[in-house]
Each structure stands twice: as structure tokens, then as C-alpha cells.
Short mmCIF file of C-alpha atoms in Angstrom, two decimals:
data_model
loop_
_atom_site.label_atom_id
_atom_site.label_comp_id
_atom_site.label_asym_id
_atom_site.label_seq_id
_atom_site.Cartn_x
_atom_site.Cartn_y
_atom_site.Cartn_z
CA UNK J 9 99.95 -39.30 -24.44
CA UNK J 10 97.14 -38.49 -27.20
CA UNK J 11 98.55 -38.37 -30.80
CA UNK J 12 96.62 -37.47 -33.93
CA UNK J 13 96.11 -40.71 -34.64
CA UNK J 14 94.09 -41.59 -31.61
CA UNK J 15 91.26 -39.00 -33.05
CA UNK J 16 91.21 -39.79 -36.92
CA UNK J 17 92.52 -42.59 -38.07
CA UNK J 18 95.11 -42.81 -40.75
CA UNK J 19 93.73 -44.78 -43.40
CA UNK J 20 90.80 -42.09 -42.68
CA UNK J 21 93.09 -39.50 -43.70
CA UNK J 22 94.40 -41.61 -46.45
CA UNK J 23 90.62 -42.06 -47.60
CA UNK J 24 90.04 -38.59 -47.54
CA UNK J 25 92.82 -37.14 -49.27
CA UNK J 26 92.10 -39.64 -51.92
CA UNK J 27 88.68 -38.70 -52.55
CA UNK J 28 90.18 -34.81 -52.50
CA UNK J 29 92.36 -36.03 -55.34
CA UNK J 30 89.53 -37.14 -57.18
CA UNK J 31 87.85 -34.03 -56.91
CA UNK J 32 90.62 -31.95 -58.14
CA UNK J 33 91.06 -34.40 -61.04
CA UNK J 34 87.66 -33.87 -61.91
CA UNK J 35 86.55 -30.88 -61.22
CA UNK J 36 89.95 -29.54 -63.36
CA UNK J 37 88.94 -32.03 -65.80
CA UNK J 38 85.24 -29.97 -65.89
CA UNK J 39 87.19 -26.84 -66.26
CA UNK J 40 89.68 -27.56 -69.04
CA UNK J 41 86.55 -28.31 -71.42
CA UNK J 42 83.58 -26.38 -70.25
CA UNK J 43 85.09 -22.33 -70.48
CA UNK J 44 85.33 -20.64 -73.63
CA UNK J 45 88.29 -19.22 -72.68
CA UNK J 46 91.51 -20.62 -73.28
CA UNK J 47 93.77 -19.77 -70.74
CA UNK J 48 91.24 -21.01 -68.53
CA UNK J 49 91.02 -24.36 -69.81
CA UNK J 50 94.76 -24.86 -69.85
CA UNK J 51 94.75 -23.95 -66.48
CA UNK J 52 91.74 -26.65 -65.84
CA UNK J 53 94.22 -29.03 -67.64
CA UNK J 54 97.06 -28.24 -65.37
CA UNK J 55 94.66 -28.82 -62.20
CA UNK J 56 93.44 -31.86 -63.65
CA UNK J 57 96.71 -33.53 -64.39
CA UNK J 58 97.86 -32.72 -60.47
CA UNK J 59 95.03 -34.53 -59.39
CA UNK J 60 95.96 -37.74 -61.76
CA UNK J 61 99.43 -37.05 -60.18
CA UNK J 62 98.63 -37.46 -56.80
CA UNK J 63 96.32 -40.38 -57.75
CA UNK J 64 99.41 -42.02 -59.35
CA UNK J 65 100.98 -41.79 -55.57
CA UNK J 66 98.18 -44.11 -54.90
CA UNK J 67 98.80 -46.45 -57.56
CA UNK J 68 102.45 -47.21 -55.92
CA UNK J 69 104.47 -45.41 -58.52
CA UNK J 70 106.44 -41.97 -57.03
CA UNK J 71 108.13 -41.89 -60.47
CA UNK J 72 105.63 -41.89 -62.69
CA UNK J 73 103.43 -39.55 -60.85
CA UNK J 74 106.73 -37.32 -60.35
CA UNK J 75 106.76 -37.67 -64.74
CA UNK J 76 103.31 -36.88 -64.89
CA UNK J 77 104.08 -33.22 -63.04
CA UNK J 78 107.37 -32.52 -65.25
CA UNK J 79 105.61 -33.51 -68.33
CA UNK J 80 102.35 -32.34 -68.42
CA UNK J 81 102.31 -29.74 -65.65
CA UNK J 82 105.95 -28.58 -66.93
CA UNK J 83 105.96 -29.34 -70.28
CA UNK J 84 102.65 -29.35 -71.99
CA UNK J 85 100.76 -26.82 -70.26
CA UNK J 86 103.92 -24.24 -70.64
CA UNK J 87 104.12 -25.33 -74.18
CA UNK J 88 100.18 -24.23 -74.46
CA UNK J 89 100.39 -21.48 -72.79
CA UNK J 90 103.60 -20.32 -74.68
CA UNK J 91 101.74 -20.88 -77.86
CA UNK J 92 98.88 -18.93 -76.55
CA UNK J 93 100.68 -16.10 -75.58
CA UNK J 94 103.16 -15.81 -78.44
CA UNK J 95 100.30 -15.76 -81.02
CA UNK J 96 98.20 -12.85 -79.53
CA UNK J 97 95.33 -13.25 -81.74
CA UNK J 98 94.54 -16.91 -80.99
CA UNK J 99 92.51 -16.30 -77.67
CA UNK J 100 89.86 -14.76 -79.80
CA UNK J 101 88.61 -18.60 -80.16
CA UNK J 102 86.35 -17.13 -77.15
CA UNK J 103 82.92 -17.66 -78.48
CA UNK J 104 80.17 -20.21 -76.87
CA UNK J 105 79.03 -23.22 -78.97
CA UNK J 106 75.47 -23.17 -80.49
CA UNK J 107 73.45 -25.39 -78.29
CA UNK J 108 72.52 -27.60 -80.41
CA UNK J 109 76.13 -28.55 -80.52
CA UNK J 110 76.77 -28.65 -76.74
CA UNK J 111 73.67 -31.02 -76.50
CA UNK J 112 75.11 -33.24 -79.19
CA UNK J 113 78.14 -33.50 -77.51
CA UNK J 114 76.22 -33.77 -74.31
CA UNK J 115 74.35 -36.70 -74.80
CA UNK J 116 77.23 -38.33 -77.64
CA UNK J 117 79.54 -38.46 -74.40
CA UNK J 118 76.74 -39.95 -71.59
CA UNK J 119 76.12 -42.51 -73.51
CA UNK J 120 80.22 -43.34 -74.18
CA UNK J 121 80.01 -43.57 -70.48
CA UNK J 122 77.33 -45.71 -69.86
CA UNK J 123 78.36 -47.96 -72.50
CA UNK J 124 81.48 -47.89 -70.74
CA UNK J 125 80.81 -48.31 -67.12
CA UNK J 126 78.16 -50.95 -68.19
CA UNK J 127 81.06 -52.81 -69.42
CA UNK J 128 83.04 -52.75 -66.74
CA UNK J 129 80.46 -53.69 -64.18
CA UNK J 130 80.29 -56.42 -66.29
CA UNK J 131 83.63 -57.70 -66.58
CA UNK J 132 85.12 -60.95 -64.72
CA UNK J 133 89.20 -59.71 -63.59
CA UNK J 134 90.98 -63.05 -62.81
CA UNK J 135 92.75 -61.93 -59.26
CA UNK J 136 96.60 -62.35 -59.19
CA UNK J 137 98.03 -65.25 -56.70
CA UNK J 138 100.93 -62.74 -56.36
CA UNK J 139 100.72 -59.13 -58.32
CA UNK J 140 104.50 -57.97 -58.41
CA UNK J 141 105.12 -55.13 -55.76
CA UNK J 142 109.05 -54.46 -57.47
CA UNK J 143 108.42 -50.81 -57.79
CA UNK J 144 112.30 -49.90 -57.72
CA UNK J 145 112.72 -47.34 -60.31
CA UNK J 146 116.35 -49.35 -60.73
CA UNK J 147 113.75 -52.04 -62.14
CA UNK J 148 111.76 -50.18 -64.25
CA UNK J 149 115.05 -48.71 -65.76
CA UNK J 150 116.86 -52.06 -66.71
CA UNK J 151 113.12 -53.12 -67.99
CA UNK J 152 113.04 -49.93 -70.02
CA UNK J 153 116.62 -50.70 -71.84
CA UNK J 154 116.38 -54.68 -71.86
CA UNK J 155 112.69 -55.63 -72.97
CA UNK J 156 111.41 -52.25 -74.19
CA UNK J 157 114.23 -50.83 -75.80
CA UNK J 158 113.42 -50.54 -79.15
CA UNK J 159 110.15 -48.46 -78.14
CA UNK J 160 112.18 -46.66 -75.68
CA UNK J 161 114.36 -45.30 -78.98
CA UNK J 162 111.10 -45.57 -80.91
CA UNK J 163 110.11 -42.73 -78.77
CA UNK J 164 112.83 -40.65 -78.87
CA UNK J 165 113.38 -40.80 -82.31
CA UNK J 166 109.08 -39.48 -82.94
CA UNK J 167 110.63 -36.78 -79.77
CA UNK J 168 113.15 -35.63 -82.38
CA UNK J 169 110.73 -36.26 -85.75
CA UNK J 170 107.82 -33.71 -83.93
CA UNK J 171 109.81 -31.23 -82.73
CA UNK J 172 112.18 -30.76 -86.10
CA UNK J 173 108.72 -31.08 -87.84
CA UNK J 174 107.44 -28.62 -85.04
CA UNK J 175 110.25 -25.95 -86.36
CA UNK J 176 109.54 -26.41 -90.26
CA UNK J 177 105.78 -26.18 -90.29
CA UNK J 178 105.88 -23.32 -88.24
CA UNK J 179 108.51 -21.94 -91.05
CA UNK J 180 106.62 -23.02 -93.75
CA UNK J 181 104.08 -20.39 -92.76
CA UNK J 182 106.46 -17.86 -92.13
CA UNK J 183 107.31 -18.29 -95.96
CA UNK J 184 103.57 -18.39 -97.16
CA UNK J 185 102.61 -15.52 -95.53
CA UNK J 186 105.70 -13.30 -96.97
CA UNK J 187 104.88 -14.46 -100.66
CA UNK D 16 89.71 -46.74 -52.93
CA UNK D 17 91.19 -50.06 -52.74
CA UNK D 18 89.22 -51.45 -55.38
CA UNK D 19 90.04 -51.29 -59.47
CA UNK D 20 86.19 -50.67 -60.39
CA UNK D 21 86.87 -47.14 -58.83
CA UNK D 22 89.98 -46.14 -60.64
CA UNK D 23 88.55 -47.57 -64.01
CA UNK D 24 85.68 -45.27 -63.43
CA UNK D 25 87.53 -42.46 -62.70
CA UNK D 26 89.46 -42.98 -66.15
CA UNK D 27 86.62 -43.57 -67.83
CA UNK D 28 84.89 -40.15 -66.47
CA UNK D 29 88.22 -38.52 -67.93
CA UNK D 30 87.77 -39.71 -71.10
CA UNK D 31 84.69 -39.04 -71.55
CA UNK D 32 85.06 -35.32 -70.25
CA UNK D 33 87.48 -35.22 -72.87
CA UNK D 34 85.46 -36.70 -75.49
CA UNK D 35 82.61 -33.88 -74.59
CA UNK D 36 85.44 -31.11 -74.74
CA UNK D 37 86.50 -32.72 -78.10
CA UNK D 38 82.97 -32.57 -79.30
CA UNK D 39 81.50 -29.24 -78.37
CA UNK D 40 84.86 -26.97 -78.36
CA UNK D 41 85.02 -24.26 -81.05
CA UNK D 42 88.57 -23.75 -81.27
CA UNK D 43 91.76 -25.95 -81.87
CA UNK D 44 93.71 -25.43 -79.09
CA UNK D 45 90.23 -26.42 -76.77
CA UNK D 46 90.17 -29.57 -78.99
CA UNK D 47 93.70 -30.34 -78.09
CA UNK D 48 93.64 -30.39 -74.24
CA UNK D 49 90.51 -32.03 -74.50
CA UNK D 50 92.66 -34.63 -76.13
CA UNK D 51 95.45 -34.61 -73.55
CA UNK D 52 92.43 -35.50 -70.99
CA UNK D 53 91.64 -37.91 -73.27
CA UNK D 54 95.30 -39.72 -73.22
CA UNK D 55 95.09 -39.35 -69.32
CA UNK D 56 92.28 -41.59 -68.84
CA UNK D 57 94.50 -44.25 -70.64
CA UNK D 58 97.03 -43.84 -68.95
CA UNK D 59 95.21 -43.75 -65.58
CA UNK D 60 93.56 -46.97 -66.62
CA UNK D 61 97.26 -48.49 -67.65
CA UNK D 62 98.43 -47.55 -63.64
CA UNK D 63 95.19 -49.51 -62.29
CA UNK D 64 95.42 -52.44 -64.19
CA UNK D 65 99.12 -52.24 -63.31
CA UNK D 66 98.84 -51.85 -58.96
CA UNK D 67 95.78 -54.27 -59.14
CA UNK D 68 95.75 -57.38 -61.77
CA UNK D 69 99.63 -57.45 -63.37
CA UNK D 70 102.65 -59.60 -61.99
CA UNK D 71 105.13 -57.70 -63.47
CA UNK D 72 104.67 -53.87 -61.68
CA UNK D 73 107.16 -52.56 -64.53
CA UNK D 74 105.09 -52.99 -67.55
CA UNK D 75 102.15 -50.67 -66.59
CA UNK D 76 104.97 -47.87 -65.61
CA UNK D 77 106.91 -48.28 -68.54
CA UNK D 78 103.46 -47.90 -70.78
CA UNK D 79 102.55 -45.19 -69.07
CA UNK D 80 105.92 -43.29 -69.81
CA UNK D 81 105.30 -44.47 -73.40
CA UNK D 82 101.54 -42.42 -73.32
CA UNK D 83 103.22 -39.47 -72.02
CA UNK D 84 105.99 -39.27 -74.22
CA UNK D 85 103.27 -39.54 -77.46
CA UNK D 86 101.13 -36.98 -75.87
CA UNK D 87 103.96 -34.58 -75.77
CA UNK D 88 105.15 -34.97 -79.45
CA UNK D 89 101.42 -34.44 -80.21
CA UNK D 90 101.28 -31.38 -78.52
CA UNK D 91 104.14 -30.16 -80.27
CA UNK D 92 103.25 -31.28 -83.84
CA UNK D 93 99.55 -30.09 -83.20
CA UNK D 94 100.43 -26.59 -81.67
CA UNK D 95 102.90 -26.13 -84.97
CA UNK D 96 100.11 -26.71 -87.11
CA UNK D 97 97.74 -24.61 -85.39
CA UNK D 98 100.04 -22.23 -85.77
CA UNK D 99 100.09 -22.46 -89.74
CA UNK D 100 97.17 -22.39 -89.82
CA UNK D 101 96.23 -19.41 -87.93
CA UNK D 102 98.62 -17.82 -90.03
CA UNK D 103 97.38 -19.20 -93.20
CA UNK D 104 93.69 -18.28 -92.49
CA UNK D 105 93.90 -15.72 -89.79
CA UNK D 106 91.15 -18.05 -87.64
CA UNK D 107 91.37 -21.25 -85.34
CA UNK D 108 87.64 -21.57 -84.79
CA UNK D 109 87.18 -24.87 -86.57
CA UNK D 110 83.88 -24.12 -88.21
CA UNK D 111 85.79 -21.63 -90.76
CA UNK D 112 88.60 -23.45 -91.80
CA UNK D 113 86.84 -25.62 -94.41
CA UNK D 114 88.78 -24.81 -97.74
CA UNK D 115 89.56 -28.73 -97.72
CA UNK D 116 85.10 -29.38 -98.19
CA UNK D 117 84.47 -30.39 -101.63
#
């Protein structure tokens, strides 16, 4: 009996899908910077961070690609797009750089990536003997409240800091604006 | 796809997307997700060096978490202010909010 797998092989499959993943990172990645529009570009943002999400699945981690989708698909883009939407005016931002600008910016970032890629084509990686494959998320848990702890509540205690600080900037507006 | 070259590429293509969205963009919020692509590549790069060159497969994870946890107070603190200042000067285009030039 013929399966699927008799006419493309898996790790063809796997290959492709990868490469797919790529392209959605990317090509979201093109779209959250190059449109004038904003509610475009958060939605290029949202694409782009699916894509690193599903690349994360490659990377051996379900748990921090299944992070990446609550906190910046769930999280950040809704937060941008509430901020967008409650603030009506703020989507007149819709006007096209000068080109003298864009080509700046242009050739500033080529040569960031030339520098960098020439870097890393020239780097020596010392290969592991044995890389650690303990990918529980039971592990990365006890690691979390044994060895990182104090930047564990480091981080929830800037969590707390930014969004009380979130509340009284935005108030301290409200109070300008009424004087 | 099973190599790190290709992954450290592929971060480095974020950030630099990032770095041209940073550059060119006129407004504040586009300056902001360019910097949340920006963060991404890091963290992308943190995951690679993670699966491919570290004996410990916790650490990368666990740095990771750390990136995305900063990038979302930043997005809270930096939409706040964008939002005092919109209020403040009725404009988020960058070019016009230059009452801080000497």
C-alpha cells in the first residue's frame, strides 16, 4: 500500500514548510516597515512574529514559540492596535518619507548587514560533544525559579513599574490638556 | 535548515529590516514595531545559539522569555508616551515634535 510518504519525503516536507516559515517571517517583516500606513504595519508585525513562531517549533522549543504567539501576536499587536484605534487621530502619521531619507536608511541598513553577515561567515563556533536536548518545560520552570530567579522577579517587578507608569503618563496628559 | 549560519542570517535580516523601519519611518508608532522586529532578531539569534552550540537547552529559553517580557513593558511605556504626546502636541510625526532642539 502507497502512503504519502512514498511520493515526498518527510524531511522534504519538513524542508519546505521551513523555508515557507521564512518567507512569512520575512516578507511580514517587509510589511511592518515599508507601508505608510499603520494598521498595515502592525498587521506586517503580527505576520512576522507567526513566522518567528513557527521557526521557534524548529528550534525544539513548543513553549517558547507557544509565548511568542500569546505575547506578541496577543499582547503587543492588540495593545497597538488598541492604541491606534482609541486615539483616532494618530493614523494620520500616513505620509511617505522624503527620499533622501528612505535612501539613507536604505543604504545605513545594507551595510549593518554586510558588516554583519561578513562577521558571521567569519566566525569559528566550537561544536558541542553533547548540546543538552532537556527541553521539558518542568526544566525550564525549576531553572526559571532556582538560577534565574531574581531576573524572573526582576521582570515582573519592570511588568508592574511600566504598566502603573503606563496609567500615570497617560493621566498626566489628561491633566495638561484640561489646564 | 539544519545549520546555525542560516538561522543567524535570518535574525540578522530581521534586525536589520527593523533598523531600516527605525530609520526611514515618519511616525512613532512605525518606529516602535520596527523596534519589536528589532528585539525579535535577538531573540531568534538567542533560540539558535541555544538548539545548536549550548549544553544547557534551558538558558537560551529562559533568555528568550526574558526579551519578550522587556519588549512588552516597552510597548506599554512607549505607547503611554506616545500618547502624551499626541495629546500634548496634537502630532506623532517625529519631524515636528522638536520643542526639546536648542
Amino acid at each position: 500500500m502507497n502512503t504519502i510518504a512514498d511520493f515526498i519525503p518527510p524531511i522534504l516536507v519538513a524542508q519546505g514548510i521551513f523555508w515557507l516559515l521564512v518567507l512569512i517571517a520575512l516578507s511580514g517583516a517587509v510589511m511592518a516597515v515599508v507601508p505608510a500606513k499603520i494598521v498595515h504595519n502592525v498587521l506586517g508585525l503580527a505576520q512576522s512574529m507567526f513566522g518567528v513562531a513557527g521557526i521557534y517549533l524548529y528550534l525544539g522549543s513548543q513553549f517558547v514559540s507557544m509565548m511568542q504567539l500569546l505575547i506578541y501576536v496577543g499582547a503587543i499587536c492588540v495593545t497597538y492596535i488598541f492604541a491606534i484605534m482609541l486615539s483616532p487621530p494618530m493614523e494620520l502619521g500616513g505620509e511617505k518619507p522624503t527620499l533622501f531619507k528612505l535612501i539613507l536608511a536604505l543604504i545605513a541598513s545594507v551595510v549593518t548587514f554586510i558588516a554583519l553577515v561578513q562577521m558571521l561567515l567569519g566566525a569559528q563556533w566550537a561544536p558541542l560533544a553533547a548540546p543538552g536536548r532537556d527541553w521539558t518545560i518542568k526544566t525550564l520552570g525549576q531553572v526559571l525559579l532556582t538560577r534565574y530567579f531574581l531576573v524572573f522577579e526582576l521582570i515582573s517587578l519592570l511588568l508592574v513599574v511600566a504598566i502603573i507608569g503606563a496609567i500615570m503618563i497617560t493621566n498626566l496628559g489628561v491633566s495638561r490638556e484640561r489646564k | 535548515m539544519e545549520s546555525l549560519l542560516t538561522y543567524l542570517i535570518l535574525g540578522a535580516l530581521l534586525f536589520c529590516i527593523g533598523m531600516f523601519g527605525l530609520l526611514q519611518h515618519n511616525s512613532l508608532i512605525g518606529m516602535l514595531i520596527a523596534t519589536e522586529l528589532i528585539l525579535n532578531g535577538a531573540g531568534l539569534n538567542a533560540m539558535a545559539f541555544n538548539f545548536f552550540l549550548s549544553s544547557d537547552a534551558t538558558t537560551g529559553q529562559a533568555f528568550t522569555l526574558f526579551i519578550m517580557g522587556i519588549a512588552a513593558a516597552e510597548a506599554a511605556i512607549a505607547l503611554s508616551i506616545m500618547i502624551a504626546v499626541f495629546r500634548r502636541f496634537h502630532d506623532i510625526r517625529v519631524d515636528s515634535i522638536s520643542q526639546l532642539k536648542g
